[in-house]
């Protein structure tokens, strides 16, 4: 999933509200004007400071979703989750620094923390609507001076809207254990993905292989307690994959790495987990971005 940034600001609330009110007068016909005025009034009444966001809030930003990254926002429209909306707050945390660390440093922290908060809120990422990404509202230098230390993490629809809350229904112990292990495997893969080719960064790829192997070992330890037939089959497949990742991690040259990596990479193909997921009553549609990667 992609990460975006929407910094907070205190200086635009009055301007935003004024624009919303003026925007209702351009309709043709009395009925349209009245309806537009009602919609505008409702939207204005729902405006809340970005500082008051709480986990679970569903909202519509006042800027276009595609323009969110890097934009300052003072207020957003909080809406009932059953209404169409573009985003939902999935978690919050505070930055523990005495002085403003800078936008780049805050982004590094949020890039690491917000996906974790998002997975707590909705552990089965396969169940998310297509086009949902992690965004966050964070302090600016100006808001930091007023005492702002909070980061609000959110899922936002890249295009279109969301209907209903994205919060997962209560999960069983088996579902929770499976998702924790599975998510850790793919997190280890993506967060350690080198930018260059293997020939340019063999140590980087070996580090990735080591991280994936470790995550697989932890996942396999949990799966040892599962008795469902498809999950047992998946465990055997992942045991072979873990062996491949370990060989890749210890490869002395690129050719040896490629031979091990080919089997290791294929072994964690998300498509091969569908039967076990179905058995555990989890979502079974592979996210499009993951499907494209493993499709070659």
PDB file of C-alpha atoms in Angstrom, residues 51-282:
ATOM      1  CA  UNK A  51      -6.723  18.379  15.686  1.00  0.00           C
ATOM      2  CA  UNK A  52      -9.933  16.777  16.958  1.00  0.00           C
ATOM      3  CA  UNK A  53      -9.779  13.642  14.809  1.00  0.00           C
ATOM      4  CA  UNK A  54     -10.391  10.372  16.643  1.00  0.00           C
ATOM      5  CA  UNK A  55      -9.831   6.754  15.651  1.00  0.00           C
ATOM      6  CA  UNK A  56     -12.860   5.476  13.746  1.00  0.00           C
ATOM      7  CA  UNK A  57     -13.944   8.887  12.397  1.00  0.00           C
ATOM      8  CA  UNK A  58     -15.084   8.811   8.778  1.00  0.00           C
ATOM      9  CA  UNK A  59     -14.460  12.009   6.842  1.00  0.00           C
ATOM     10  CA  UNK A  60     -14.239  13.897   3.586  1.00  0.00           C
ATOM     11  CA  UNK A  61     -11.202  16.138   3.127  1.00  0.00           C
ATOM     12  CA  UNK A  62     -11.768  19.656   1.833  1.00  0.00           C
ATOM     13  CA  UNK A  63      -9.080  19.152  -0.796  1.00  0.00           C
ATOM     14  CA  UNK A  64      -9.284  16.552  -3.547  1.00  0.00           C
ATOM     15  CA  UNK A  65      -7.957  13.096  -2.533  1.00  0.00           C
ATOM     16  CA  UNK A  66      -5.388  13.121  -5.327  1.00  0.00           C
ATOM     17  CA  UNK A  67      -4.060  16.449  -4.027  1.00  0.00           C
ATOM     18  CA  UNK A  68      -3.740  15.435  -0.398  1.00  0.00           C
ATOM     19  CA  UNK A  69      -0.060  14.641  -0.246  1.00  0.00           C
ATOM     20  CA  UNK A  70       1.810  17.708   0.943  1.00  0.00           C
ATOM     21  CA  UNK A  71      -1.316  19.827   1.440  1.00  0.00           C
ATOM     22  CA  UNK A  72      -2.093  21.706   4.624  1.00  0.00           C
ATOM     23  CA  UNK A  73      -5.552  21.153   6.037  1.00  0.00           C
ATOM     24  CA  UNK A  74      -7.214  22.986   8.923  1.00  0.00           C
ATOM     25  CA  UNK A  75     -10.627  21.334   8.906  1.00  0.00           C
ATOM     26  CA  UNK A  76     -12.357  18.336   7.377  1.00  0.00           C
ATOM     27  CA  UNK A  77     -15.946  17.156   7.121  1.00  0.00           C
ATOM     28  CA  UNK A  78     -16.773  14.417   9.632  1.00  0.00           C
ATOM     29  CA  UNK A  79     -19.599  12.199   8.341  1.00  0.00           C
ATOM     30  CA  UNK A  80     -21.454   9.112   9.550  1.00  0.00           C
ATOM     31  CA  UNK A  81     -19.574   6.061   8.279  1.00  0.00           C
ATOM     32  CA  UNK A  82     -22.700   4.715   6.576  1.00  0.00           C
ATOM     33  CA  UNK A  83     -22.593   7.734   4.243  1.00  0.00           C
ATOM     34  CA  UNK A  84     -20.195   7.804   1.298  1.00  0.00           C
ATOM     35  CA  UNK A  85     -16.822   9.152   2.405  1.00  0.00           C
ATOM     36  CA  UNK A  86     -13.232   9.306   1.252  1.00  0.00           C
ATOM     37  CA  UNK A  87     -11.329   8.418   4.406  1.00  0.00           C
ATOM     38  CA  UNK A  88     -11.408   6.942   7.887  1.00  0.00           C
ATOM     39  CA  UNK A  89      -9.051   7.515  10.809  1.00  0.00           C
ATOM     40  CA  UNK A  90      -7.524   4.166  11.786  1.00  0.00           C
ATOM     41  CA  UNK A  91      -5.123   5.104  14.572  1.00  0.00           C
ATOM     42  CA  UNK A  92      -3.235   7.836  16.392  1.00  0.00           C
ATOM     43  CA  UNK A  93       0.074   8.315  18.150  1.00  0.00           C
ATOM     44  CA  UNK A  94       2.172  11.142  19.558  1.00  0.00           C
ATOM     45  CA  UNK A  95       5.713  12.096  18.571  1.00  0.00           C
ATOM     46  CA  UNK A  96       8.036  12.010  21.555  1.00  0.00           C
ATOM     47  CA  UNK A  97      10.466  14.790  20.707  1.00  0.00           C
ATOM     48  CA  UNK A  98      11.271  17.985  22.616  1.00  0.00           C
ATOM     49  CA  UNK A  99      11.944  20.071  19.510  1.00  0.00           C
ATOM     50  CA  UNK A 100      10.334  19.970  16.056  1.00  0.00           C
ATOM     51  CA  UNK A 101      12.205  17.189  14.233  1.00  0.00           C
ATOM     52  CA  UNK A 102      11.322  18.438  10.746  1.00  0.00           C
ATOM     53  CA  UNK A 103       8.855  17.232   8.128  1.00  0.00           C
ATOM     54  CA  UNK A 104      11.188  14.568   6.755  1.00  0.00           C
ATOM     55  CA  UNK A 105      11.859  13.042  10.182  1.00  0.00           C
ATOM     56  CA  UNK A 106       8.159  13.030  11.023  1.00  0.00           C
ATOM     57  CA  UNK A 107       7.422  11.353   7.700  1.00  0.00           C
ATOM     58  CA  UNK A 108       9.922   8.578   8.479  1.00  0.00           C
ATOM     59  CA  UNK A 109       8.217   7.984  11.829  1.00  0.00           C
ATOM     60  CA  UNK A 110       4.720   8.037  10.328  1.00  0.00           C
ATOM     61  CA  UNK A 111       5.734   5.793   7.422  1.00  0.00           C
ATOM     62  CA  UNK A 112       6.728   3.192   9.984  1.00  0.00           C
ATOM     63  CA  UNK A 113       3.990   3.649  12.581  1.00  0.00           C
ATOM     64  CA  UNK A 114       0.852   4.278  10.512  1.00  0.00           C
ATOM     65  CA  UNK A 115       0.828   0.932   8.637  1.00  0.00           C
ATOM     66  CA  UNK A 116       1.059  -0.759  12.040  1.00  0.00           C
ATOM     67  CA  UNK A 117      -1.902   1.250  13.340  1.00  0.00           C
ATOM     68  CA  UNK A 118      -3.820   0.502  10.137  1.00  0.00           C
ATOM     69  CA  UNK A 119      -3.289  -3.250  10.541  1.00  0.00           C
ATOM     70  CA  UNK A 120      -4.547  -3.089  14.119  1.00  0.00           C
ATOM     71  CA  UNK A 121      -7.715  -1.427  12.847  1.00  0.00           C
ATOM     72  CA  UNK A 122      -8.191  -3.698   9.821  1.00  0.00           C
ATOM     73  CA  UNK A 123      -5.897  -6.747  10.126  1.00  0.00           C
ATOM     74  CA  UNK A 124      -7.112  -8.428   6.927  1.00  0.00           C
ATOM     75  CA  UNK A 125      -5.834  -6.027   4.283  1.00  0.00           C
ATOM     76  CA  UNK A 126      -7.310  -8.245   1.568  1.00  0.00           C
ATOM     77  CA  UNK A 127     -10.770  -7.181   2.761  1.00  0.00           C
ATOM     78  CA  UNK A 128     -10.087  -3.499   2.064  1.00  0.00           C
ATOM     79  CA  UNK A 129     -11.725  -1.825  -0.966  1.00  0.00           C
ATOM     80  CA  UNK A 130      -9.545  -1.442  -4.031  1.00  0.00           C
ATOM     81  CA  UNK A 131      -7.610   1.816  -4.153  1.00  0.00           C
ATOM     82  CA  UNK A 132      -7.385   2.383  -0.397  1.00  0.00           C
ATOM     83  CA  UNK A 133      -4.060   3.797   0.815  1.00  0.00           C
ATOM     84  CA  UNK A 134      -2.571   4.938   4.108  1.00  0.00           C
ATOM     85  CA  UNK A 135      -2.378   8.695   4.642  1.00  0.00           C
ATOM     86  CA  UNK A 136      -1.661  10.718   7.743  1.00  0.00           C
ATOM     87  CA  UNK A 137      -2.165  14.152   9.218  1.00  0.00           C
ATOM     88  CA  UNK A 138       0.920  15.342  11.091  1.00  0.00           C
ATOM     89  CA  UNK A 139       2.170  18.477  12.852  1.00  0.00           C
ATOM     90  CA  UNK A 140       3.719  21.342  10.938  1.00  0.00           C
ATOM     91  CA  UNK A 141       6.424  23.548  12.420  1.00  0.00           C
ATOM     92  CA  UNK A 142       3.757  26.141  13.209  1.00  0.00           C
ATOM     93  CA  UNK A 143       1.332  23.727  14.881  1.00  0.00           C
ATOM     94  CA  UNK A 144       4.202  22.135  16.827  1.00  0.00           C
ATOM     95  CA  UNK A 145       4.777  25.510  18.505  1.00  0.00           C
ATOM     96  CA  UNK A 146       1.184  25.379  19.795  1.00  0.00           C
ATOM     97  CA  UNK A 147       1.735  21.973  21.414  1.00  0.00           C
ATOM     98  CA  UNK A 148       0.647  19.712  18.542  1.00  0.00           C
ATOM     99  CA  UNK A 149       2.434  16.360  18.725  1.00  0.00           C
ATOM    100  CA  UNK A 150      -0.190  14.002  17.325  1.00  0.00           C
ATOM    101  CA  UNK A 151      -0.209  12.003  14.108  1.00  0.00           C
ATOM    102  CA  UNK A 152      -3.588  10.762  12.838  1.00  0.00           C
ATOM    103  CA  UNK A 153      -3.321   7.753  10.540  1.00  0.00           C
ATOM    104  CA  UNK A 154      -6.081   7.134   8.010  1.00  0.00           C
ATOM    105  CA  UNK A 155      -7.151   4.958   5.135  1.00  0.00           C
ATOM    106  CA  UNK A 156      -8.124   7.137   2.170  1.00  0.00           C
ATOM    107  CA  UNK A 157      -9.702   6.115  -1.136  1.00  0.00           C
ATOM    108  CA  UNK A 158      -7.492   7.172  -4.025  1.00  0.00           C
ATOM    109  CA  UNK A 159     -10.558   7.724  -6.215  1.00  0.00           C
ATOM    110  CA  UNK A 160     -14.249   7.454  -5.455  1.00  0.00           C
ATOM    111  CA  UNK A 161     -15.693   6.859  -2.017  1.00  0.00           C
ATOM    112  CA  UNK A 162     -16.004   4.257   0.739  1.00  0.00           C
ATOM    113  CA  UNK A 163     -19.282   3.000   2.175  1.00  0.00           C
ATOM    114  CA  UNK A 164     -19.324   1.769   5.754  1.00  0.00           C
ATOM    115  CA  UNK A 165     -16.541   1.452   8.292  1.00  0.00           C
ATOM    116  CA  UNK A 166     -13.297  -0.295   7.370  1.00  0.00           C
ATOM    117  CA  UNK A 167     -12.837  -1.580  10.910  1.00  0.00           C
ATOM    118  CA  UNK A 168     -12.654  -5.353  10.959  1.00  0.00           C
ATOM    119  CA  UNK A 169     -15.326  -7.379  12.694  1.00  0.00           C
ATOM    120  CA  UNK A 170     -14.079  -9.277  15.757  1.00  0.00           C
ATOM    121  CA  UNK A 171     -11.701 -12.041  14.665  1.00  0.00           C
ATOM    122  CA  UNK A 172     -11.234 -15.521  16.083  1.00  0.00           C
ATOM    123  CA  UNK A 173      -7.967 -16.519  17.729  1.00  0.00           C
ATOM    124  CA  UNK A 174      -6.988 -18.554  14.648  1.00  0.00           C
ATOM    125  CA  UNK A 175      -7.788 -15.683  12.269  1.00  0.00           C
ATOM    126  CA  UNK A 176      -5.813 -13.231  14.376  1.00  0.00           C
ATOM    127  CA  UNK A 177      -2.812 -15.539  14.659  1.00  0.00           C
ATOM    128  CA  UNK A 178      -2.776 -16.308  10.936  1.00  0.00           C
ATOM    129  CA  UNK A 179      -3.026 -12.659   9.898  1.00  0.00           C
ATOM    130  CA  UNK A 180      -0.341 -11.556  12.334  1.00  0.00           C
ATOM    131  CA  UNK A 181       2.111 -14.051  10.887  1.00  0.00           C
ATOM    132  CA  UNK A 182       1.135 -13.595   7.260  1.00  0.00           C
ATOM    133  CA  UNK A 183       1.217  -9.798   7.431  1.00  0.00           C
ATOM    134  CA  UNK A 184       4.659  -9.952   9.044  1.00  0.00           C
ATOM    135  CA  UNK A 185       6.010 -12.028   6.148  1.00  0.00           C
ATOM    136  CA  UNK A 186       4.903  -9.583   3.475  1.00  0.00           C
ATOM    137  CA  UNK A 187       5.895  -6.588   5.590  1.00  0.00           C
ATOM    138  CA  UNK A 188       9.389  -8.073   5.861  1.00  0.00           C
ATOM    139  CA  UNK A 189       9.473  -8.524   2.089  1.00  0.00           C
ATOM    140  CA  UNK A 190       8.312  -5.019   1.159  1.00  0.00           C
ATOM    141  CA  UNK A 191      10.034  -2.962   3.839  1.00  0.00           C
ATOM    142  CA  UNK A 192      13.376  -4.534   2.966  1.00  0.00           C
ATOM    143  CA  UNK A 193      12.975  -4.389  -0.823  1.00  0.00           C
ATOM    144  CA  UNK A 194      16.169  -2.895  -2.337  1.00  0.00           C
ATOM    145  CA  UNK A 195      15.801  -0.295  -5.076  1.00  0.00           C
ATOM    146  CA  UNK A 196      18.431  -1.608  -7.474  1.00  0.00           C
ATOM    147  CA  UNK A 197      19.126  -4.941  -9.129  1.00  0.00           C
ATOM    148  CA  UNK A 198      20.661  -7.948  -7.382  1.00  0.00           C
ATOM    149  CA  UNK A 199      23.973  -7.366  -9.197  1.00  0.00           C
ATOM    150  CA  UNK A 200      24.066  -3.834  -7.772  1.00  0.00           C
ATOM    151  CA  UNK A 201      23.108  -4.672  -4.198  1.00  0.00           C
ATOM    152  CA  UNK A 202      23.559  -8.334  -3.293  1.00  0.00           C
ATOM    153  CA  UNK A 203      24.005  -7.485   0.436  1.00  0.00           C
ATOM    154  CA  UNK A 204      20.679  -5.618   0.380  1.00  0.00           C
ATOM    155  CA  UNK A 205      18.856  -8.557  -1.174  1.00  0.00           C
ATOM    156  CA  UNK A 206      20.481 -10.972   1.267  1.00  0.00           C
ATOM    157  CA  UNK A 207      19.267  -8.754   4.114  1.00  0.00           C
ATOM    158  CA  UNK A 208      15.744  -8.902   2.668  1.00  0.00           C
ATOM    159  CA  UNK A 209      15.967 -12.689   2.387  1.00  0.00           C
ATOM    160  CA  UNK A 210      17.119 -12.950   6.006  1.00  0.00           C
ATOM    161  CA  UNK A 211      14.209 -10.800   7.198  1.00  0.00           C
ATOM    162  CA  UNK A 212      11.632 -12.803   5.228  1.00  0.00           C
ATOM    163  CA  UNK A 213      13.090 -16.089   6.473  1.00  0.00           C
ATOM    164  CA  UNK A 214      12.843 -14.904  10.078  1.00  0.00           C
ATOM    165  CA  UNK A 215       9.233 -13.782   9.579  1.00  0.00           C
ATOM    166  CA  UNK A 216       8.400 -17.124   7.972  1.00  0.00           C
ATOM    167  CA  UNK A 217       9.912 -19.028  10.882  1.00  0.00           C
ATOM    168  CA  UNK A 218       7.687 -17.108  13.303  1.00  0.00           C
ATOM    169  CA  UNK A 219       4.649 -17.641  11.062  1.00  0.00           C
ATOM    170  CA  UNK A 220       5.378 -21.369  10.790  1.00  0.00           C
ATOM    171  CA  UNK A 221       5.710 -21.695  14.559  1.00  0.00           C
ATOM    172  CA  UNK A 222       2.167 -20.374  14.870  1.00  0.00           C
ATOM    173  CA  UNK A 223       0.812 -22.513  12.039  1.00  0.00           C
ATOM    174  CA  UNK A 224       2.105 -25.630  13.753  1.00  0.00           C
ATOM    175  CA  UNK A 225      -0.896 -25.368  16.040  1.00  0.00           C
ATOM    176  CA  UNK A 226      -3.409 -25.352  13.165  1.00  0.00           C
ATOM    177  CA  UNK A 227      -5.096 -28.599  12.183  1.00  0.00           C
ATOM    178  CA  UNK A 228      -7.260 -27.437   9.260  1.00  0.00           C
ATOM    179  CA  UNK A 229      -6.220 -29.432   6.132  1.00  0.00           C
ATOM    180  CA  UNK A 230      -5.628 -26.506   3.753  1.00  0.00           C
ATOM    181  CA  UNK A 231      -3.678 -24.622   6.388  1.00  0.00           C
ATOM    182  CA  UNK A 232      -1.551 -27.712   7.010  1.00  0.00           C
ATOM    183  CA  UNK A 233      -0.803 -27.851   3.269  1.00  0.00           C
ATOM    184  CA  UNK A 234       0.116 -24.163   3.308  1.00  0.00           C
ATOM    185  CA  UNK A 235       2.474 -24.724   6.238  1.00  0.00           C
ATOM    186  CA  UNK A 236       4.362 -27.409   4.301  1.00  0.00           C
ATOM    187  CA  UNK A 237       4.649 -25.096   1.312  1.00  0.00           C
ATOM    188  CA  UNK A 238       5.911 -22.229   3.470  1.00  0.00           C
ATOM    189  CA  UNK A 239       8.474 -24.524   5.108  1.00  0.00           C
ATOM    190  CA  UNK A 240      10.021 -25.071   1.661  1.00  0.00           C
ATOM    191  CA  UNK A 241       9.840 -21.358   0.947  1.00  0.00           C
ATOM    192  CA  UNK A 242      11.591 -20.580   4.243  1.00  0.00           C
ATOM    193  CA  UNK A 243      14.412 -22.914   3.220  1.00  0.00           C
ATOM    194  CA  UNK A 244      14.750 -21.032  -0.054  1.00  0.00           C
ATOM    195  CA  UNK A 245      14.912 -17.648   1.684  1.00  0.00           C
ATOM    196  CA  UNK A 246      17.599 -18.953   4.050  1.00  0.00           C
ATOM    197  CA  UNK A 247      19.675 -20.197   1.120  1.00  0.00           C
ATOM    198  CA  UNK A 248      19.264 -16.824  -0.579  1.00  0.00           C
ATOM    199  CA  UNK A 249      20.338 -15.064   2.626  1.00  0.00           C
ATOM    200  CA  UNK A 250      23.576 -17.070   2.734  1.00  0.00           C
ATOM    201  CA  UNK A 251      24.356 -16.941  -1.001  1.00  0.00           C
ATOM    202  CA  UNK A 252      27.971 -16.159  -1.819  1.00  0.00           C
ATOM    203  CA  UNK A 253      27.325 -14.828  -5.317  1.00  0.00           C
ATOM    204  CA  UNK A 254      24.483 -13.561  -7.489  1.00  0.00           C
ATOM    205  CA  UNK A 255      23.981 -16.806  -9.420  1.00  0.00           C
ATOM    206  CA  UNK A 256      23.516 -18.778  -6.192  1.00  0.00           C
ATOM    207  CA  UNK A 257      21.180 -16.090  -4.911  1.00  0.00           C
ATOM    208  CA  UNK A 258      19.011 -16.155  -8.051  1.00  0.00           C
ATOM    209  CA  UNK A 259      18.617 -19.945  -7.913  1.00  0.00           C
ATOM    210  CA  UNK A 260      17.453 -19.829  -4.294  1.00  0.00           C
ATOM    211  CA  UNK A 261      15.380 -16.666  -4.731  1.00  0.00           C
ATOM    212  CA  UNK A 262      13.305 -18.035  -7.597  1.00  0.00           C
ATOM    213  CA  UNK A 263      11.897 -20.842  -5.446  1.00  0.00           C
ATOM    214  CA  UNK A 264      11.676 -18.652  -2.336  1.00  0.00           C
ATOM    215  CA  UNK A 265       9.736 -15.889  -4.082  1.00  0.00           C
ATOM    216  CA  UNK A 266       7.321 -18.334  -5.728  1.00  0.00           C
ATOM    217  CA  UNK A 267       6.803 -20.022  -2.374  1.00  0.00           C
ATOM    218  CA  UNK A 268       5.166 -16.938  -0.840  1.00  0.00           C
ATOM    219  CA  UNK A 269       2.904 -16.249  -3.821  1.00  0.00           C
ATOM    220  CA  UNK A 270      -0.302 -14.857  -2.207  1.00  0.00           C
ATOM    221  CA  UNK A 271      -2.413 -16.890  -4.635  1.00  0.00           C
ATOM    222  CA  UNK A 272      -1.194 -20.046  -2.904  1.00  0.00           C
ATOM    223  CA  UNK A 273      -2.706 -18.879   0.400  1.00  0.00           C
ATOM    224  CA  UNK A 274      -6.274 -18.489  -0.905  1.00  0.00           C
ATOM    225  CA  UNK A 275      -7.453 -21.997   0.050  1.00  0.00           C
ATOM    226  CA  UNK A 276      -6.184 -21.632   3.614  1.00  0.00           C
ATOM    227  CA  UNK A 277      -7.728 -18.180   3.888  1.00  0.00           C
ATOM    228  CA  UNK A 278     -11.062 -19.545   2.724  1.00  0.00           C
ATOM    229  CA  UNK A 279     -10.796 -22.288   5.319  1.00  0.00           C
ATOM    230  CA  UNK A 280     -10.219 -19.641   7.999  1.00  0.00           C
ATOM    231  CA  UNK A 281     -13.142 -17.493   6.717  1.00  0.00           C
ATOM    232  CA  UNK A 282     -10.852 -14.629   5.674  1.00  0.00           C
TER     233      UNK A 282
END
